[in-house]
Amino acid sequence: MSAISRNNVKVSGTGERTMLFAHGFGCDQAMWRFVAPSFNDAFKVVTMDHVGAGGSDPDAYDIGKYASLDGYADDIVEVGREMGIRNGIFVGHSVSSMIGALASIKAPELFNTLIMVGPSPRYIDDGAYVGGFGASDIEELLASFADNPLAWSASMAPAIMGNADRPELGQELTESFCRTDPRIAREFARATFTSDNRADLPKVTARTLILQCRDDIIAGEKVGEYVRDNISGSQLILLDATGHCPNLSAPDEVTKAIKEFV
Amino acid sequence: MTEELDYRKLFDEAPCGYVLLSADGVILKTNDWVANLLGYPTGEIDGKRLRDIFSMSARILFETNLAPLLKLQKNIREVTLDLKRSDGTLVPVIMGATSFPDPLGNANTIRIVFLEAGERRLYERELVSARDNAQKGLQKEMDDGQLREQFVAVLGHDLRNPLSSISAAARILSKETLSDRGRQVIGLMQGSVLRMSGLIDNVLDFARARLGGGIGLQLRVEDTLEPLINQVVQELRASSPDHDVLMSYTATRPVECDTSKIGQLVSNLVGNALSHGDKRQPIRIGAETTENGSFRLWVANGGKPIAAEAMPTLFNPFVRGQSQGYKDGLGLGLYIAHEIAKAHGGTLTATSTEQETCFLFEMPNTVG
């Protein structure tokens, strides 16, 4: 199966240069629905789902490959090469910021520009580094997937619900957003929240813009500053938006900041 | 009591938790239920952040999944998560929420409802662990079953070789000059070899049928099955020489079948009739081909009819006649005969009355 269909790649827009939008942990490409279309007039706009999320191929999930962010970065490289992307713009939300950074290091010809929305190279505090979470916080999160199997019920994929005998329910869920298999969500959570990509930041050569929200408990302002200080030449913009998902809560502000940068 | 007072009470004293949340996550208003559940004085929660009453995993779930869903689809339902009490302990709840336009500005306000879910959480955990255990148990049973059936199949093969040696030895001995007693003993031996051989065939076919492959056939067109049936009957009668068998083979067309399997079917049916039938009444065997293209073969005996309650399970494996002890062997004979009939695309049926118990094998036969 091609990477394009494996990752449920959707293409729109009329421009030459490609902008690839990747979603973070907990959602799917719907995350970009209020931002990506604004770039259709000037760019070839590509959105995609990571394997295990949204409309990606569930059979492509490999617990070994996706145990670290490298597996996801390899997918980005494959998608980029299949689509013939060169000197494109990678826009990553949350953990996809680091996935995009890894992909740009692996294949520098694909993307010469990185937009990171709420990035964090490491979520767990480490000495003087403040990631925002204690190790026990992440242990609690990972344990909660076993302890509370219905936590992700708001976005379970239809197959997970085992409702073959209730087709009306399946139909309803098919149209829901941010679909995820809770077992995959647990592994993605582990890959995300135990990642440490601090050493990779200095290797990034792409022009980089960091969009930082106020009051973001997933990736705080100190983390944004850390990313800026470790990617040479990068620019940090502190948005007025609060929370972790400005692409949904303040799409106009995000769109404006990206447009000014590219 | 005014209407306004009623509505206020409906909120404050509701049997579930209400939270009104600003778009940026500040708790604007909660009711008594929430304050009581979380151990705060009434009203003290208002002004806190939602994260202050959420467990760590609930905060991450909300930021990465629930908040986006509220933006995208305006409501979420049936989410289970843990709230944090003022003393730091956690309490499981079910949460639903809707997002609706704030009359004062652009940002949406969120209405949240909570129901306690401690018992339900325990039950879910039990279900999950029961499912895990059941899957483990099932896997073990399947592994064991596979092993058992392979064991039976291998054992069957290993039993055949020494039995062939015994059979050959008896045949060689029978050509020697023997005393009357010697000839009698050889005859008994050959009868035993035959019974043993039949049992092994049945056990092997049973294992094959259960291993999933089904009974394999080697089909051939035979002009007549009469010599085959006669041979089977003669061999079996050697051990019950005083039980009469009447044969009426009227089939006029060739028959396409696996002769060794049909021989086994006849052997099982006749063996059954010899065991259960009244010795004073003859066993009647018949075979015919019909105009509409089928082959029919039946074995009938007199004597006590089969009990009505035994009929539905007659062709199940390991079902034996009630009073016969182990005389009938493993109880595989009728089951295997039934499987052989099925493998030929045919049927094996039984009727049993005071006059007669009859097993009828019928299969499509279009050759000739």
PDB file of C-alpha atoms in Angstrom, chain A residues 11-246:
ATOM      1  CA  VAL A  11      -4.657  17.239  -1.417  1.00  0.00           C
ATOM      2  CA  SER A  12      -6.176  20.572  -2.381  1.00  0.00           C
ATOM      3  CA  GLY A  13      -5.017  24.022  -3.459  1.00  0.00           C
ATOM      4  CA  THR A  14      -3.584  25.441  -6.648  1.00  0.00           C
ATOM      5  CA  GLY A  15      -0.065  26.523  -5.723  1.00  0.00           C
ATOM      6  CA  GLU A  16       3.298  25.039  -6.723  1.00  0.00           C
ATOM      7  CA  ARG A  17       4.926  24.820  -3.334  1.00  0.00           C
ATOM      8  CA  THR A  18       3.568  22.177  -0.944  1.00  0.00           C
ATOM      9  CA  MET A  19       2.362  22.806   2.610  1.00  0.00           C
ATOM     10  CA  LEU A  20       1.942  19.580   4.568  1.00  0.00           C
ATOM     11  CA  PHE A  21      -0.212  19.779   7.716  1.00  0.00           C
ATOM     12  CA  ALA A  22       0.184  17.051  10.349  1.00  0.00           C
ATOM     13  CA  HIS A  23      -1.959  16.613  13.455  1.00  0.00           C
ATOM     14  CA  GLY A  24      -0.877  15.870  17.010  1.00  0.00           C
ATOM     15  CA  PHE A  25      -1.735  13.265  19.606  1.00  0.00           C
ATOM     16  CA  GLY A  26      -5.481  12.857  20.297  1.00  0.00           C
ATOM     17  CA  CYS A  27      -6.993  14.034  17.045  1.00  0.00           C
ATOM     18  CA  ASP A  28      -6.696  13.718  13.252  1.00  0.00           C
ATOM     19  CA  GLN A  29      -6.423  15.970  10.208  1.00  0.00           C
ATOM     20  CA  ALA A  30      -9.766  17.590  11.127  1.00  0.00           C
ATOM     21  CA  MET A  31      -7.578  19.595  13.494  1.00  0.00           C
ATOM     22  CA  TRP A  32      -6.537  21.742  10.510  1.00  0.00           C
ATOM     23  CA  ARG A  33      -9.944  22.262   8.919  1.00  0.00           C
ATOM     24  CA  PHE A  34     -10.179  25.941   9.971  1.00  0.00           C
ATOM     25  CA  VAL A  35      -6.588  26.770   8.943  1.00  0.00           C
ATOM     26  CA  ALA A  36      -5.438  24.709   5.959  1.00  0.00           C
ATOM     27  CA  PRO A  37      -8.077  25.908   3.419  1.00  0.00           C
ATOM     28  CA  SER A  38      -6.813  29.511   3.808  1.00  0.00           C
ATOM     29  CA  PHE A  39      -3.650  28.486   1.962  1.00  0.00           C
ATOM     30  CA  ASN A  40      -5.392  26.890  -1.025  1.00  0.00           C
ATOM     31  CA  ASP A  41      -4.917  29.916  -3.271  1.00  0.00           C
ATOM     32  CA  ALA A  42      -1.150  30.043  -2.967  1.00  0.00           C
ATOM     33  CA  PHE A  43      -0.020  26.512  -2.089  1.00  0.00           C
ATOM     34  CA  LYS A  44      -0.597  22.852  -2.778  1.00  0.00           C
ATOM     35  CA  VAL A  45      -2.194  21.981   0.565  1.00  0.00           C
ATOM     36  CA  VAL A  46      -1.737  18.459   1.921  1.00  0.00           C
ATOM     37  CA  THR A  47      -3.358  17.083   5.088  1.00  0.00           C
ATOM     38  CA  MET A  48      -2.881  13.570   6.452  1.00  0.00           C
ATOM     39  CA  ASP A  49      -3.611  11.230   9.358  1.00  0.00           C
ATOM     40  CA  HIS A  50      -0.891   9.485  11.298  1.00  0.00           C
ATOM     41  CA  VAL A  51      -1.280   5.688  11.295  1.00  0.00           C
ATOM     42  CA  GLY A  52      -3.740   4.805  14.067  1.00  0.00           C
ATOM     43  CA  ALA A  53      -5.713   8.045  13.735  1.00  0.00           C
ATOM     44  CA  GLY A  54      -8.633   9.209  11.608  1.00  0.00           C
ATOM     45  CA  GLY A  55      -8.923   7.483   8.234  1.00  0.00           C
ATOM     46  CA  SER A  56      -5.454   5.923   8.175  1.00  0.00           C
ATOM     47  CA  ASP A  57      -5.069   2.224   7.364  1.00  0.00           C
ATOM     48  CA  PRO A  58      -5.540   0.354  10.660  1.00  0.00           C
ATOM     49  CA  ASP A  59      -3.688  -2.686   9.294  1.00  0.00           C
ATOM     50  CA  ALA A  60      -0.575  -0.568   8.822  1.00  0.00           C
ATOM     51  CA  TYR A  61      -0.175  -0.172  12.564  1.00  0.00           C
ATOM     52  CA  ASP A  62       3.043  -1.809  13.755  1.00  0.00           C
ATOM     53  CA  ILE A  63       3.680  -1.599  17.465  1.00  0.00           C
ATOM     54  CA  GLY A  64       7.450  -1.753  16.987  1.00  0.00           C
ATOM     55  CA  LYS A  65       7.694   0.862  14.263  1.00  0.00           C
ATOM     56  CA  TYR A  66       5.470   3.358  16.045  1.00  0.00           C
ATOM     57  CA  ALA A  67       6.995   2.878  19.493  1.00  0.00           C
ATOM     58  CA  SER A  68       9.009   6.029  18.871  1.00  0.00           C
ATOM     59  CA  LEU A  69       8.447   9.232  16.918  1.00  0.00           C
ATOM     60  CA  ASP A  70      10.977   8.005  14.346  1.00  0.00           C
ATOM     61  CA  GLY A  71       8.364   5.629  12.907  1.00  0.00           C
ATOM     62  CA  TYR A  72       6.002   8.552  12.352  1.00  0.00           C
ATOM     63  CA  ALA A  73       8.817  10.674  10.887  1.00  0.00           C
ATOM     64  CA  ASP A  74       9.649   7.869   8.427  1.00  0.00           C
ATOM     65  CA  ASP A  75       6.010   7.986   7.279  1.00  0.00           C
ATOM     66  CA  ILE A  76       6.286  11.743   6.649  1.00  0.00           C
ATOM     67  CA  VAL A  77       9.425  11.155   4.583  1.00  0.00           C
ATOM     68  CA  GLU A  78       7.635   8.431   2.590  1.00  0.00           C
ATOM     69  CA  VAL A  79       4.608  10.631   1.962  1.00  0.00           C
ATOM     70  CA  GLY A  80       6.888  13.530   0.973  1.00  0.00           C
ATOM     71  CA  ARG A  81       8.880  11.391  -1.465  1.00  0.00           C
ATOM     72  CA  GLU A  82       5.801   9.763  -2.994  1.00  0.00           C
ATOM     73  CA  MET A  83       4.340  13.194  -3.603  1.00  0.00           C
ATOM     74  CA  GLY A  84       7.610  14.554  -4.928  1.00  0.00           C
ATOM     75  CA  ILE A  85       7.732  17.344  -2.354  1.00  0.00           C
ATOM     76  CA  ARG A  86      10.847  19.585  -2.532  1.00  0.00           C
ATOM     77  CA  ASN A  87      11.541  22.668  -0.460  1.00  0.00           C
ATOM     78  CA  GLY A  88       8.071  22.411   1.036  1.00  0.00           C
ATOM     79  CA  ILE A  89       6.592  23.740   4.265  1.00  0.00           C
ATOM     80  CA  PHE A  90       5.818  21.356   7.090  1.00  0.00           C
ATOM     81  CA  VAL A  91       3.169  22.520   9.579  1.00  0.00           C
ATOM     82  CA  GLY A  92       3.005  20.304  12.662  1.00  0.00           C
ATOM     83  CA  HIS A  93       0.751  20.598  15.657  1.00  0.00           C
ATOM     84  CA  SER A  94       1.914  19.435  19.077  1.00  0.00           C
ATOM     85  CA  VAL A  95       3.936  16.207  18.796  1.00  0.00           C
ATOM     86  CA  SER A  96       3.959  16.511  15.011  1.00  0.00           C
ATOM     87  CA  SER A  97       6.276  19.508  15.404  1.00  0.00           C
ATOM     88  CA  MET A  98       8.986  17.120  16.550  1.00  0.00           C
ATOM     89  CA  ILE A  99       7.941  14.476  14.016  1.00  0.00           C
ATOM     90  CA  GLY A 100       8.371  17.127  11.296  1.00  0.00           C
ATOM     91  CA  ALA A 101      11.731  18.190  12.719  1.00  0.00           C
ATOM     92  CA  LEU A 102      12.922  14.560  12.610  1.00  0.00           C
ATOM     93  CA  ALA A 103      11.625  14.162   9.039  1.00  0.00           C
ATOM     94  CA  SER A 104      13.412  17.366   7.953  1.00  0.00           C
ATOM     95  CA  ILE A 105      16.672  16.053   9.435  1.00  0.00           C
ATOM     96  CA  LYS A 106      16.222  12.652   7.738  1.00  0.00           C
ATOM     97  CA  ALA A 107      15.362  14.159   4.346  1.00  0.00           C
ATOM     98  CA  PRO A 108      16.395  17.846   4.256  1.00  0.00           C
ATOM     99  CA  GLU A 109      15.352  18.220   0.612  1.00  0.00           C
ATOM    100  CA  LEU A 110      11.658  17.738   1.454  1.00  0.00           C
ATOM    101  CA  PHE A 111      11.020  20.725   3.696  1.00  0.00           C
ATOM    102  CA  ASN A 112      13.012  23.928   4.011  1.00  0.00           C
ATOM    103  CA  THR A 113      10.456  25.524   6.327  1.00  0.00           C
ATOM    104  CA  LEU A 114       9.002  24.207   9.582  1.00  0.00           C
ATOM    105  CA  ILE A 115       6.005  25.666  11.404  1.00  0.00           C
ATOM    106  CA  MET A 116       5.706  24.254  14.927  1.00  0.00           C
ATOM    107  CA  VAL A 117       2.425  24.823  16.767  1.00  0.00           C
ATOM    108  CA  GLY A 118       2.813  24.050  20.453  1.00  0.00           C
ATOM    109  CA  PRO A 119       6.025  21.985  20.171  1.00  0.00           C
ATOM    110  CA  SER A 120       7.773  20.180  23.002  1.00  0.00           C
ATOM    111  CA  PRO A 121      11.059  18.283  22.649  1.00  0.00           C
ATOM    112  CA  ARG A 122      10.500  16.604  26.018  1.00  0.00           C
ATOM    113  CA  TYR A 123       7.371  16.576  28.182  1.00  0.00           C
ATOM    114  CA  ILE A 124       8.913  15.238  31.386  1.00  0.00           C
ATOM    115  CA  ASP A 125      10.998  17.571  33.599  1.00  0.00           C
ATOM    116  CA  ASP A 126      14.699  16.736  33.610  1.00  0.00           C
ATOM    117  CA  GLY A 127      16.989  18.576  35.984  1.00  0.00           C
ATOM    118  CA  ALA A 128      16.940  22.239  35.052  1.00  0.00           C
ATOM    119  CA  TYR A 129      14.777  21.496  32.003  1.00  0.00           C
ATOM    120  CA  VAL A 130      11.077  22.144  32.642  1.00  0.00           C
ATOM    121  CA  GLY A 131       8.910  19.971  30.410  1.00  0.00           C
ATOM    122  CA  GLY A 132       5.780  20.545  32.486  1.00  0.00           C
ATOM    123  CA  PHE A 133       5.161  16.956  33.610  1.00  0.00           C
ATOM    124  CA  GLY A 134       6.602  14.753  36.314  1.00  0.00           C
ATOM    125  CA  ALA A 135       7.474  11.171  35.403  1.00  0.00           C
ATOM    126  CA  SER A 136       4.613  10.020  37.659  1.00  0.00           C
ATOM    127  CA  ASP A 137       2.144  12.203  35.700  1.00  0.00           C
ATOM    128  CA  ILE A 138       2.945  10.318  32.513  1.00  0.00           C
ATOM    129  CA  GLU A 139       2.834   6.979  34.323  1.00  0.00           C
ATOM    130  CA  GLU A 140      -0.650   7.926  35.532  1.00  0.00           C
ATOM    131  CA  LEU A 141      -1.647   8.837  31.980  1.00  0.00           C
ATOM    132  CA  LEU A 142      -0.411   5.540  30.538  1.00  0.00           C
ATOM    133  CA  ALA A 143      -1.990   3.517  33.346  1.00  0.00           C
ATOM    134  CA  SER A 144      -5.312   5.275  32.744  1.00  0.00           C
ATOM    135  CA  PHE A 145      -5.677   3.588  29.359  1.00  0.00           C
ATOM    136  CA  ALA A 146      -5.911   0.209  31.064  1.00  0.00           C
ATOM    137  CA  ASP A 147      -7.722   1.466  34.117  1.00  0.00           C
ATOM    138  CA  ASN A 148     -10.380   3.424  32.259  1.00  0.00           C
ATOM    139  CA  PRO A 149     -10.990   1.771  28.884  1.00  0.00           C
ATOM    140  CA  LEU A 150     -13.818   4.145  27.970  1.00  0.00           C
ATOM    141  CA  ALA A 151     -11.878   7.395  28.400  1.00  0.00           C
ATOM    142  CA  TRP A 152     -11.496   7.610  24.630  1.00  0.00           C
ATOM    143  CA  SER A 153     -15.070   6.574  23.910  1.00  0.00           C
ATOM    144  CA  ALA A 154     -15.866  10.028  22.513  1.00  0.00           C
ATOM    145  CA  SER A 155     -13.640   9.291  19.550  1.00  0.00           C
ATOM    146  CA  MET A 156     -13.520   5.524  19.240  1.00  0.00           C
ATOM    147  CA  ALA A 157     -13.477   4.131  15.740  1.00  0.00           C
ATOM    148  CA  PRO A 158     -16.623   2.138  14.848  1.00  0.00           C
ATOM    149  CA  ALA A 159     -14.789  -1.181  14.666  1.00  0.00           C
ATOM    150  CA  ILE A 160     -13.667  -0.747  18.258  1.00  0.00           C
ATOM    151  CA  MET A 161     -17.223  -0.554  19.496  1.00  0.00           C
ATOM    152  CA  GLY A 162     -18.039  -3.960  18.055  1.00  0.00           C
ATOM    153  CA  ASN A 163     -21.419  -2.738  16.876  1.00  0.00           C
ATOM    154  CA  ALA A 164     -21.780  -4.858  13.787  1.00  0.00           C
ATOM    155  CA  ASP A 165     -25.350  -5.522  14.925  1.00  0.00           C
ATOM    156  CA  ARG A 166     -26.059  -1.818  15.369  1.00  0.00           C
ATOM    157  CA  PRO A 167     -25.256  -0.306  11.984  1.00  0.00           C
ATOM    158  CA  GLU A 168     -26.967   2.998  12.834  1.00  0.00           C
ATOM    159  CA  LEU A 169     -24.406   3.533  15.590  1.00  0.00           C
ATOM    160  CA  GLY A 170     -21.522   2.718  13.270  1.00  0.00           C
ATOM    161  CA  GLN A 171     -22.800   5.223  10.738  1.00  0.00           C
ATOM    162  CA  GLU A 172     -22.948   7.923  13.352  1.00  0.00           C
ATOM    163  CA  LEU A 173     -19.417   7.208  14.527  1.00  0.00           C
ATOM    164  CA  THR A 174     -18.071   7.084  11.001  1.00  0.00           C
ATOM    165  CA  GLU A 175     -18.822  10.784  10.731  1.00  0.00           C
ATOM    166  CA  SER A 176     -17.198  11.660  14.023  1.00  0.00           C
ATOM    167  CA  PHE A 177     -13.852  13.394  14.327  1.00  0.00           C
ATOM    168  CA  CYS A 178     -10.537  12.427  15.799  1.00  0.00           C
ATOM    169  CA  ARG A 179     -11.208   8.723  15.580  1.00  0.00           C
ATOM    170  CA  THR A 180      -8.668   6.621  17.369  1.00  0.00           C
ATOM    171  CA  ASP A 181      -8.216   3.068  18.555  1.00  0.00           C
ATOM    172  CA  PRO A 182      -7.680   3.302  22.343  1.00  0.00           C
ATOM    173  CA  ARG A 183      -4.974   0.631  22.216  1.00  0.00           C
ATOM    174  CA  ILE A 184      -3.102   2.616  19.562  1.00  0.00           C
ATOM    175  CA  ALA A 185      -3.777   5.857  21.453  1.00  0.00           C
ATOM    176  CA  ARG A 186      -2.012   4.352  24.455  1.00  0.00           C
ATOM    177  CA  GLU A 187       1.069   3.496  22.387  1.00  0.00           C
ATOM    178  CA  PHE A 188       1.026   6.910  20.688  1.00  0.00           C
ATOM    179  CA  ALA A 189       0.722   8.525  24.128  1.00  0.00           C
ATOM    180  CA  ARG A 190       3.736   6.526  25.280  1.00  0.00           C
ATOM    181  CA  ALA A 191       5.766   7.479  22.175  1.00  0.00           C
ATOM    182  CA  THR A 192       4.748  11.119  22.573  1.00  0.00           C
ATOM    183  CA  PHE A 193       5.019  11.777  26.279  1.00  0.00           C
ATOM    184  CA  THR A 194       8.183   9.763  26.883  1.00  0.00           C
ATOM    185  CA  SER A 195      10.000  11.262  23.871  1.00  0.00           C
ATOM    186  CA  ASP A 196      13.180  13.311  24.259  1.00  0.00           C
ATOM    187  CA  ASN A 197      14.228  15.120  21.102  1.00  0.00           C
ATOM    188  CA  ARG A 198      16.229  17.897  22.701  1.00  0.00           C
ATOM    189  CA  ALA A 199      19.430  16.672  21.056  1.00  0.00           C
ATOM    190  CA  ASP A 200      17.759  16.796  17.626  1.00  0.00           C
ATOM    191  CA  LEU A 201      16.842  20.497  17.768  1.00  0.00           C
ATOM    192  CA  PRO A 202      20.330  21.834  16.874  1.00  0.00           C
ATOM    193  CA  LYS A 203      20.342  19.529  13.807  1.00  0.00           C
ATOM    194  CA  VAL A 204      17.347  21.317  12.299  1.00  0.00           C
ATOM    195  CA  THR A 205      18.433  23.398   9.301  1.00  0.00           C
ATOM    196  CA  ALA A 206      14.993  24.441   8.056  1.00  0.00           C
ATOM    197  CA  ARG A 207      13.718  27.961   8.640  1.00  0.00           C
ATOM    198  CA  THR A 208      11.561  27.506  11.714  1.00  0.00           C
ATOM    199  CA  LEU A 209       8.584  29.361  13.193  1.00  0.00           C
ATOM    200  CA  ILE A 210       7.308  28.398  16.640  1.00  0.00           C
ATOM    201  CA  LEU A 211       3.744  29.344  17.566  1.00  0.00           C
ATOM    202  CA  GLN A 212       3.259  29.303  21.321  1.00  0.00           C
ATOM    203  CA  CYS A 213      -0.082  29.633  23.136  1.00  0.00           C
ATOM    204  CA  ARG A 214      -0.626  31.151  26.523  1.00  0.00           C
ATOM    205  CA  ASP A 215      -1.635  28.872  29.346  1.00  0.00           C
ATOM    206  CA  ASP A 216      -0.855  25.652  27.485  1.00  0.00           C
ATOM    207  CA  ILE A 217      -0.508  22.780  29.983  1.00  0.00           C
ATOM    208  CA  ILE A 218       0.816  20.373  27.351  1.00  0.00           C
ATOM    209  CA  ALA A 219       3.612  22.605  26.072  1.00  0.00           C
ATOM    210  CA  GLY A 220       4.227  25.673  28.233  1.00  0.00           C
ATOM    211  CA  GLU A 221       5.909  28.937  27.332  1.00  0.00           C
ATOM    212  CA  LYS A 222       9.254  27.874  28.813  1.00  0.00           C
ATOM    213  CA  VAL A 223       9.233  24.861  26.493  1.00  0.00           C
ATOM    214  CA  GLY A 224       8.562  27.084  23.483  1.00  0.00           C
ATOM    215  CA  GLU A 225      11.480  29.289  24.484  1.00  0.00           C
ATOM    216  CA  TYR A 226      13.696  26.226  24.836  1.00  0.00           C
ATOM    217  CA  VAL A 227      12.842  25.161  21.288  1.00  0.00           C
ATOM    218  CA  ARG A 228      13.577  28.684  19.987  1.00  0.00           C
ATOM    219  CA  ASP A 229      16.928  28.788  21.796  1.00  0.00           C
ATOM    220  CA  ASN A 230      18.008  25.431  20.368  1.00  0.00           C
ATOM    221  CA  ILE A 231      17.011  25.777  16.719  1.00  0.00           C
ATOM    222  CA  SER A 232      19.305  28.343  15.247  1.00  0.00           C
ATOM    223  CA  GLY A 233      17.594  31.244  13.544  1.00  0.00           C
ATOM    224  CA  SER A 234      14.141  30.176  14.666  1.00  0.00           C
ATOM    225  CA  GLN A 235      11.423  32.662  15.499  1.00  0.00           C
ATOM    226  CA  LEU A 236       8.933  32.343  18.390  1.00  0.00           C
ATOM    227  CA  ILE A 237       5.552  34.052  18.357  1.00  0.00           C
ATOM    228  CA  LEU A 238       3.465  34.080  21.531  1.00  0.00           C
ATOM    229  CA  LEU A 239      -0.156  33.986  20.428  1.00  0.00           C
ATOM    230  CA  ASP A 240      -3.027  35.554  22.342  1.00  0.00           C
ATOM    231  CA  ALA A 241      -4.773  32.197  22.091  1.00  0.00           C
ATOM    232  CA  THR A 242      -4.908  29.998  25.183  1.00  0.00           C
ATOM    233  CA  GLY A 243      -4.801  26.227  25.514  1.00  0.00           C
ATOM    234  CA  HIS A 244      -3.082  23.656  23.335  1.00  0.00           C
ATOM    235  CA  CYS A 245      -5.103  23.798  20.133  1.00  0.00           C
ATOM    236  CA  PRO A 246      -5.024  27.332  18.658  1.00  0.00           C
TER     237      PRO A 246
END
